[in-house]
Coordinates of C-alpha atoms in Angstrom, one line a residue:
X1 CA 0.0 0.0 0.0
X2 CA 0.9 3.6 -0.2
X3 CA 1.8 5.5 3.0
X4 CA -0.9 5.4 5.7
X5 CA -1.2 8.2 8.2
X6 CA -2.9 7.8 11.6
X7 CA -1.4 11.0 13.2
X8 CA 1.2 11.0 14.4
X9 CA 2.8 8.0 12.6
X10 CA 3.4 7.0 9.0
X11 CA 2.9 3.4 8.1
X12 CA 3.0 1.1 5.1
X13 CA 2.2 -2.6 4.6
X14 CA 4.7 -5.0 3.0
X15 CA 4.7 -8.7 2.5
X16 CA 6.9 -9.1 5.6
X17 CA 5.0 -6.8 8.0
X18 CA 4.3 -3.2 8.8
X19 CA 6.7 -0.3 8.1
X20 CA 6.5 2.2 11.0
X21 CA 8.1 5.6 10.5
X22 CA 7.4 9.3 10.6
X23 CA 7.2 11.6 7.6
X24 CA 6.2 15.2 8.6
X25 CA 4.2 17.6 6.4
X26 CA 6.3 19.1 3.6
X27 CA 9.0 16.3 3.6
X28 CA 9.3 14.8 0.1
X29 CA 10.3 11.1 -0.1
X30 CA 9.8 7.8 1.6
X31 CA 11.6 5.6 4.1
X32 CA 11.4 2.2 5.7
X33 CA 12.8 3.2 9.1
X34 CA 11.4 0.3 11.1
X35 CA 9.7 -2.9 9.8
X36 CA 7.7 -4.9 12.4
X37 CA 6.6 -8.4 11.6
X38 CA 7.3 -12.1 12.3
X39 CA 10.4 -14.1 11.5
X40 CA 9.8 -15.7 8.1
X41 CA 6.6 -13.9 7.4
X42 CA 5.8 -13.6 3.7
X43 CA 2.2 -12.8 3.0
X44 CA 0.8 -12.1 -0.5
X45 CA -1.4 -9.3 0.8
X46 CA -2.6 -7.5 3.8
X47 CA -6.3 -7.5 4.6
X48 CA -8.6 -5.6 7.0
X49 CA -9.6 -8.2 9.6
X50 CA -11.5 -5.7 11.9
X51 CA -12.4 -2.1 12.3
X52 CA -14.3 0.3 14.5
X53 CA -15.2 4.0 14.4
X54 CA -11.6 5.2 14.4
X55 CA -9.4 2.0 14.5
X56 CA -8.6 -0.6 11.9
X57 CA -6.9 -4.0 12.3
X58 CA -4.7 -5.2 9.5
X59 CA -3.9 -8.9 9.1
X60 CA -1.0 -10.8 7.5
X61 CA -1.3 -14.6 7.1
X62 CA 1.0 -16.7 5.0
X63 CA -0.5 -20.1 6.1
X64 CA 2.0 -20.6 8.9
X65 CA 2.3 -17.2 10.5
X66 CA -0.5 -14.8 11.5
X67 CA -0.2 -11.2 12.5
X68 CA -2.8 -8.6 13.5
X69 CA -1.9 -4.9 13.8
X70 CA -4.4 -2.4 15.2
X71 CA -4.0 1.4 14.6
X72 CA -6.2 4.3 15.5
X73 CA -6.5 7.9 14.4
X74 CA -4.6 10.0 16.9
X75 CA -3.2 7.0 18.8
X76 CA 0.6 7.2 19.3
X77 CA 0.6 3.4 19.8
X78 CA 0.3 0.5 17.3
X79 CA -0.8 -2.8 18.8
X80 CA 0.4 -6.2 17.6
X81 CA -0.8 -9.8 18.1
X82 CA 0.5 -13.0 16.6
X83 CA -0.2 -16.7 16.5
X84 CA 1.5 -18.8 19.2
X85 CA 4.3 -20.4 17.2
X86 CA 5.5 -17.2 15.5
X87 CA 8.4 -15.1 16.6
X88 CA 8.2 -11.3 16.8
X89 CA 10.7 -9.5 14.6
X90 CA 11.7 -5.8 14.4
X91 CA 14.1 -4.7 11.6
X92 CA 15.8 -1.4 12.4
X93 CA 16.8 0.2 9.1
X94 CA 17.6 3.6 10.5
X95 CA 18.1 5.1 14.0
X96 CA 20.0 4.0 17.0
X97 CA 18.5 0.9 18.8
X98 CA 19.0 0.2 22.5
X99 CA 17.6 -2.8 24.5
X100 CA 16.4 -2.1 28.0
X101 CA 14.9 -5.3 29.4
X102 CA 11.6 -5.8 27.4
X103 CA 11.9 -2.4 25.7
X104 CA 13.5 -1.8 22.3
X105 CA 14.2 1.9 22.1
X106 CA 15.0 3.3 18.6
X107 CA 16.2 6.9 18.7
X108 CA 16.2 9.3 15.7
X109 CA 14.7 6.7 13.5
X110 CA 13.0 9.0 11.0
X111 CA 13.0 12.8 10.7
X112 CA 14.1 13.0 14.3
X113 CA 11.3 10.8 15.7
X114 CA 12.0 8.2 18.4
X115 CA 10.1 4.9 18.8
X116 CA 9.8 2.3 21.5
X117 CA 8.7 -1.3 21.1
X118 CA 7.2 -2.8 24.2
X119 CA 7.3 -6.6 24.6
X120 CA 5.5 -8.2 27.6
X121 CA 7.2 -7.8 30.9
X122 CA 10.0 -10.4 31.4
X123 CA 10.7 -10.6 27.6
X124 CA 14.2 -10.3 26.1
X125 CA 15.3 -9.0 22.6
X126 CA 18.0 -10.8 20.6
X127 CA 19.9 -9.0 17.9
X128 CA 21.3 -10.4 14.7
X129 CA 22.6 -7.4 12.7
X130 CA 19.8 -4.9 12.5
X131 CA 17.1 -7.5 13.2
X132 CA 15.7 -7.9 16.7
X133 CA 13.6 -10.9 17.7
X134 CA 11.7 -11.9 20.8
X135 CA 9.7 -14.9 22.0
X136 CA 7.7 -12.3 24.0
X137 CA 8.1 -14.4 27.2
X138 CA 5.6 -16.9 25.8
X139 CA 3.0 -14.2 25.2
X140 CA 1.5 -13.3 21.8
X141 CA 1.2 -9.5 22.0
X142 CA 3.4 -6.4 21.9
X143 CA 3.0 -2.7 21.1
X144 CA 5.0 0.2 19.7
X145 CA 4.9 3.9 20.3
X146 CA 6.1 7.0 18.7
X147 CA 7.3 9.5 21.3
X148 CA 6.4 13.2 21.0
X149 CA 8.7 15.2 18.7
X150 CA 9.6 17.4 21.7
X151 CA 11.1 14.5 23.7
X152 CA 14.5 15.3 25.2
X153 CA 14.8 12.4 27.6
X154 CA 14.0 9.4 25.5
X155 CA 14.6 6.8 28.2
X156 CA 12.4 8.6 30.8
X157 CA 9.5 9.1 28.3
X158 CA 9.8 5.5 27.1
X159 CA 9.3 4.3 30.7
X160 CA 6.5 6.8 31.3
X161 CA 4.6 5.5 28.2
X162 CA 5.0 1.9 29.4
X163 CA 1.8 2.1 31.5
X164 CA -0.2 2.3 28.2
X165 CA 1.7 -0.3 26.3
X166 CA -0.4 -3.3 27.4
X167 CA -3.9 -1.7 27.2
X168 CA -5.2 -2.7 23.7
X169 CA -8.2 -1.0 22.1
X170 CA -10.8 -3.5 21.1
X171 CA -13.6 -1.2 20.0
X172 CA -14.1 2.6 19.4
X173 CA -17.6 4.1 19.2
X174 CA -18.9 7.6 18.4
X175 CA -22.5 8.5 19.3
X176 CA -24.4 11.8 18.7
X177 CA -27.3 13.6 20.3
X178 CA -28.9 16.8 19.2
X179 CA -30.8 19.4 21.3
X180 CA -33.0 21.5 19.0
X181 CA -33.7 24.0 21.7
X182 CA -30.0 25.0 22.0
X183 CA -28.9 23.8 18.5
X184 CA -26.1 21.8 20.2
X185 CA -24.7 18.5 18.9
X186 CA -23.0 16.5 21.6
X187 CA -20.6 13.7 20.5
X188 CA -19.4 11.0 22.8
X189 CA -16.2 9.2 21.9
X190 CA -15.5 5.9 23.8
X191 CA -12.8 3.2 23.7
X192 CA -13.3 -0.3 24.9
X193 CA -10.0 -1.9 26.0
X194 CA -8.4 -5.3 26.7
X195 CA -5.8 -5.1 29.5
X196 CA -3.0 -7.6 28.6
X197 CA -1.1 -7.0 31.8
X198 CA -0.6 -4.5 34.6
X199 CA -3.2 -2.4 36.4
X200 CA -3.7 0.5 34.1
X201 CA -6.9 0.5 32.1
X202 CA -6.6 3.7 30.1
X203 CA -5.2 4.1 26.6
X204 CA -3.3 7.2 25.5
X205 CA -5.6 8.9 23.0
X206 CA -4.8 11.9 20.8
X207 CA -7.4 14.6 20.2
X208 CA -7.3 16.7 17.1
X209 CA -7.8 20.5 17.2
X210 CA -11.5 20.3 16.2
X211 CA -12.0 18.0 19.1
X212 CA -9.9 19.6 22.0
X213 CA -11.1 23.1 21.0
X214 CA -14.8 22.1 21.4
X215 CA -14.8 19.9 24.4
X216 CA -18.0 19.7 26.5
X217 CA -17.8 21.3 29.9
X218 CA -18.1 17.9 31.5
X219 CA -15.6 16.2 29.3
X220 CA -12.1 14.9 30.4
X221 CA -9.4 17.2 29.0
X222 CA -6.1 16.2 27.5
X223 CA -3.3 17.0 29.9
X224 CA -0.4 14.8 28.7
X225 CA 2.2 15.6 26.1
X226 CA 1.3 16.6 22.5
X227 CA 2.5 16.0 19.0
X228 CA 2.8 18.1 15.9
X229 CA 0.7 16.9 13.0
X230 CA -0.5 18.1 9.6
X231 CA -3.9 18.6 11.3
X232 CA -2.4 20.8 14.0
X233 CA -1.5 20.0 17.6
X234 CA -2.4 16.5 18.7
X235 CA -3.1 16.6 22.4
X236 CA -2.8 13.4 24.5
X237 CA -5.6 12.3 26.8
X238 CA -5.0 9.7 29.5
X239 CA -8.5 8.1 29.3
X240 CA -11.0 6.1 27.3
X241 CA -13.7 8.7 26.6
X242 CA -14.3 12.4 25.9
X243 CA -17.2 14.5 24.7
X244 CA -17.3 17.3 22.1
X245 CA -20.1 19.9 21.8
X246 CA -20.7 21.8 18.6
X247 CA -23.4 24.4 17.6
X248 CA -25.3 23.4 14.5
X249 CA -27.1 26.3 12.9
X250 CA -28.8 24.3 10.2
X251 CA -28.5 24.0 6.4
X252 CA -30.7 25.8 3.9
X253 CA -32.8 23.3 2.0
X254 CA -32.3 25.4 -1.2
X255 CA -30.2 28.3 -2.2
X256 CA -32.0 31.6 -2.9
X257 CA -33.1 32.2 -6.6
X258 CA -31.2 35.4 -7.2
X259 CA -32.7 36.0 -10.6
X260 CA -36.0 36.8 -8.8

C-alpha cells in the first residue's frame, strides 16, 4: 500500500509486516525506518480483519504465521498480536537501537522521531545485525509507540509510556445527540479496551484540534504531552472517553433564486 497516516505516525504494509516511520508535512520522499513483523513472514497481501469507528486492524497470514496490527486515528501506539508459534521481529533500518529489558528503544529513526517497542514484561530481545527478535516471554502481544517530537529524555519518556503499552483498544464508538432548543450537537467518543497485563486500564488517546477546541464542559481534558501533526496540535488524553459539543445552525434546503 501507499503511505498510511494515523497521526502522528506514518505506516506502510509490506509482504513481511508493517513499516512504521514518521514523515512530517512538507517532507518529500519515503523511508522504511522500522519494519515490524514475524520471523519468516511472507504474506501475499494485507487484509482488513476488523475495524471500529476510528481504528482498523490489519492482518498478515502466509499459512504458517498470522499477524494482526491495530492502529487508530490520533493514537501514538500501534498494537500487535500473533499466533502462538510465530516469533516477533523488528528490523531497524535507521536510527539507534538500545535494548532495556523488554523495551527496544530506537532513537532518531526518521525525521528526528523516536520509537519504543514494548514486549511483555519479562521478555528479552536478541539482535542479529539490525534484526531484533523476541519470543515475548511466551505471550502473543506487543506494542509500539512514537514518542512526542519534543522529547528530550527518551529513556524517561519511554518508561512513562510503558503504562499504556499493554492496554489494547478492542472497539471505538462515536455517538451523537442533538438538542433542537439549544442547537447543540453532543458527540461522545468511547474506547473499549483489553488489558493484557498491569493495572492501568486507560489508553493514550490523541485529540485533534477540532475536538480539543470544542470539548464539552463535563468532558475529560487532554493534559499529557502533545504531537505536531499536519492537522495541528495533537493533544494526548489519559483516558478512554471524551465529549465534544458543537453548535449546529442548520443548512438551507435550497439556495436563494437570485434571478428573482
